[in-house]
Coordinates of C-alpha atoms in Angstrom, one line a residue:
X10 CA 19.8 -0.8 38.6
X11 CA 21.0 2.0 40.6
X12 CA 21.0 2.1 44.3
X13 CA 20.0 5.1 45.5
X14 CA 22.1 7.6 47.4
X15 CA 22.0 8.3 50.9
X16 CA 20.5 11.7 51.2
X17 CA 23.9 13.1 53.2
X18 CA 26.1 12.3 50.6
X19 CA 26.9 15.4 48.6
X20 CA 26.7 15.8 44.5
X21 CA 30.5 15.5 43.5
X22 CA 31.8 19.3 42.4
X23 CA 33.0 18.3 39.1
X24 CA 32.1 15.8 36.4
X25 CA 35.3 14.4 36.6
X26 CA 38.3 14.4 38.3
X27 CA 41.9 13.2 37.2
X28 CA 43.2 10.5 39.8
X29 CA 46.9 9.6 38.0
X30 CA 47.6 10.9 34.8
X31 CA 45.3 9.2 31.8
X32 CA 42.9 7.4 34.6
X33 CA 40.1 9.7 35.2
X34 CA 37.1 8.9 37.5
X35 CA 33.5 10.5 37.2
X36 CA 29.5 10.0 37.2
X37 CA 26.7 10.8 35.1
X38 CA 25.6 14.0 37.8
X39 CA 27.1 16.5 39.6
X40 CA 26.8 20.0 41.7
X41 CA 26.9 23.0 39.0
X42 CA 28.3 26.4 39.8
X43 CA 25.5 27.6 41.5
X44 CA 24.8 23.6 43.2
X45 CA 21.8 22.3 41.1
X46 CA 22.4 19.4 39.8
X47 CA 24.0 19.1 36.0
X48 CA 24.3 16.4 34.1
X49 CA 27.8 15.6 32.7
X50 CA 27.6 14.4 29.3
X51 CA 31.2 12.1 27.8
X52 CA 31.8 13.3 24.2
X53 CA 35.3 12.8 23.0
X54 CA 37.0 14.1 25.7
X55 CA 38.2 10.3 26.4
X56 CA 40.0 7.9 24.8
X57 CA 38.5 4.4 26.8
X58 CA 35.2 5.1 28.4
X59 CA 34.5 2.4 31.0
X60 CA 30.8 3.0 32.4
X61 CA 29.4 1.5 36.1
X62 CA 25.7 2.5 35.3
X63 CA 24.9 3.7 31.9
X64 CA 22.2 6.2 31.4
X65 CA 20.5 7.2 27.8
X66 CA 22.4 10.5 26.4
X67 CA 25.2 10.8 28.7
X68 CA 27.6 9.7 25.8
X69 CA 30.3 8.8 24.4
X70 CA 30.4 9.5 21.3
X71 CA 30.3 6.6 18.8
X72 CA 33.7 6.8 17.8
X73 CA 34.8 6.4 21.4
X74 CA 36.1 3.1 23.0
X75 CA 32.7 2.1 25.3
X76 CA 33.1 -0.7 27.7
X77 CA 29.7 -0.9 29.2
X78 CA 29.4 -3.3 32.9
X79 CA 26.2 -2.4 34.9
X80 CA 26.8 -3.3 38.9
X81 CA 24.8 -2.1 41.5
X82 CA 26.5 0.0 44.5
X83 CA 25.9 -3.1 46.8
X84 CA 26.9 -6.3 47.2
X85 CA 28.6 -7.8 43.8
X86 CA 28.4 -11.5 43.2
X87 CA 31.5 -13.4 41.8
X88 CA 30.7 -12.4 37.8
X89 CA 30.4 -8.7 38.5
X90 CA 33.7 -8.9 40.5
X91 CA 35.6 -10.6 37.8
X92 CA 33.9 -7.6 35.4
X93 CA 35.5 -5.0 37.4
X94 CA 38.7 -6.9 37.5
X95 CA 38.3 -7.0 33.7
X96 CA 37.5 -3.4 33.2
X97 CA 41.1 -2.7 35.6
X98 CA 43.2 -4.5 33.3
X99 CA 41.6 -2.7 30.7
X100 CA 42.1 0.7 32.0
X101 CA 45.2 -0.4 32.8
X102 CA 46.0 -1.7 29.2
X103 CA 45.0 2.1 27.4
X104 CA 47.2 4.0 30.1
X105 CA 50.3 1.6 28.7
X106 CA 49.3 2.8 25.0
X107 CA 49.0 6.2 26.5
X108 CA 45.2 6.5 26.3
X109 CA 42.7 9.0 28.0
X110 CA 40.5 6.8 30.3
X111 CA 37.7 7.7 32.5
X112 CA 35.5 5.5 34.5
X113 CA 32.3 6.5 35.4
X114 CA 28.3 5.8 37.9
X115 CA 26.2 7.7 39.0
X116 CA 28.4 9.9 41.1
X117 CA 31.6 8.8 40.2
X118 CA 32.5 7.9 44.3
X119 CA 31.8 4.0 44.9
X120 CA 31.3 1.7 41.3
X121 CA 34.0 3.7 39.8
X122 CA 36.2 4.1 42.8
X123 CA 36.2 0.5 43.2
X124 CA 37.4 -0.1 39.0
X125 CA 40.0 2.5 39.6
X126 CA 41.7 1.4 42.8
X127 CA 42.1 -1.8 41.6
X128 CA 43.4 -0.5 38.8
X129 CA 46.0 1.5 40.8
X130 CA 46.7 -1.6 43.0
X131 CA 47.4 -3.6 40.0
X132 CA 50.3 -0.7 38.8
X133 CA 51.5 -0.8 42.8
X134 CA 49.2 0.6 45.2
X135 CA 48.2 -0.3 48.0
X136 CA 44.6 -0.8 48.7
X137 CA 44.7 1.9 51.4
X138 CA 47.0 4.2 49.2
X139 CA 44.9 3.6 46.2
X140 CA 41.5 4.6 48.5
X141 CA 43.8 7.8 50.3
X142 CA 44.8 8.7 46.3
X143 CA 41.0 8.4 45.3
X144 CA 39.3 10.0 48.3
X145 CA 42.1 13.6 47.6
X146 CA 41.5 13.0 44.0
X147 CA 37.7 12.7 43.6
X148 CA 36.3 13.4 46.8
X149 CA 36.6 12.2 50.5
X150 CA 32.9 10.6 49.8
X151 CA 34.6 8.4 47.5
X152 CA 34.3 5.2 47.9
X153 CA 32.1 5.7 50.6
X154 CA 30.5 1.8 50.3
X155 CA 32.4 0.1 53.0
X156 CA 31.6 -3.2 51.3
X157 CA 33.9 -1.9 48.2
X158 CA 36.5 -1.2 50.8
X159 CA 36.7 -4.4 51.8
X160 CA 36.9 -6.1 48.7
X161 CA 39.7 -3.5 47.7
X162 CA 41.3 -4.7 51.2
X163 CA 41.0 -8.4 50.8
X164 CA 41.9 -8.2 47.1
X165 CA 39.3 -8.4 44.3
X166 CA 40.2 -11.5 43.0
X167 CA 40.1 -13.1 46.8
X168 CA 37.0 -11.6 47.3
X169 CA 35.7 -13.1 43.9
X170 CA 36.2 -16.9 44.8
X171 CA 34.5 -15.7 48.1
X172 CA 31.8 -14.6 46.9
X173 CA 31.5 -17.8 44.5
X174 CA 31.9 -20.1 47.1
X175 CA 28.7 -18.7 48.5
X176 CA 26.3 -18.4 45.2

């Protein structure tokens, strides 16, 4: 389930964006040349494709590593958490081997924003670095979800057992 936008909140310019080199970050839609909306299409441009929201015909190709963990861009309850941490070490583990990786949602700001900061907190970021890094990288509406920002401030894995100790 996708939570839709808020109607302020601009299409991303490109379909992807590099945030570090290897660890890409993108959606499924964005603003083409002349700002209509285009969809952006994964063939085997990636090595690892890690996907927030997956939509028919957007790819990747078949031969292309899919890891496939729908969340909506709200409130995440203690499993999807410990998915995202899972998709971070993940990401994490293909830029060791020296693998292309992109993560992708809708617009590539919030779901994926939240898989790739943690990502670059686990290699040494801080969470406000890793949102600063992001927000130049992608887009300053990156990681726009406040929520996000406070899990990526109290630490996914803190705000996991939170959010367990709740359900």
């Amino acid at each position: 389930m996708r939570t839709r936008r808020k109607p302020d909140v601009p299409a991303p310019e490109s379909p992807w964006n590099e945030v570090v080199p290897g660890l890409w970050m993108g959606g499924h839609e964005y603003a083409g040349a002349l700002g209509h909306p285009e969809f952006a299409v994964v063939r085997d441009e990636f090595d690892l494709v890690q996907t927030l929201l997956r939509l028919p015909g957007h790819g990747p190709d078949p031969d292309v590593r899919h890891h496939v963990w729908p969340i909506p861009d709200g409130p995440l309850d203690g499993t999807q958490l410990a998915g995202v941490i899972r998709l971070a070490e993940a990401a994490c583990e293909a830029l060791d081997e020296g693998r292309k990786v992109l993560v992708r949602c809708y617009h590539g700001y919030n779901r994926s924003g939240l898989v790739v900061a943690h990502a670059l907190m686990r290699r040494g970021s801080s969470a406000d670095g890793a949102i600063r890094l992001i927000r130049d990288r992608r887009s300053p509406w990156a990681l726009h979800n406040e929520l996000f920002v406070e899990y990526l401030r109290a630490g996914l894995a803190t705000a996991r057992l939170l959010e367990e100790l709740t359900e």
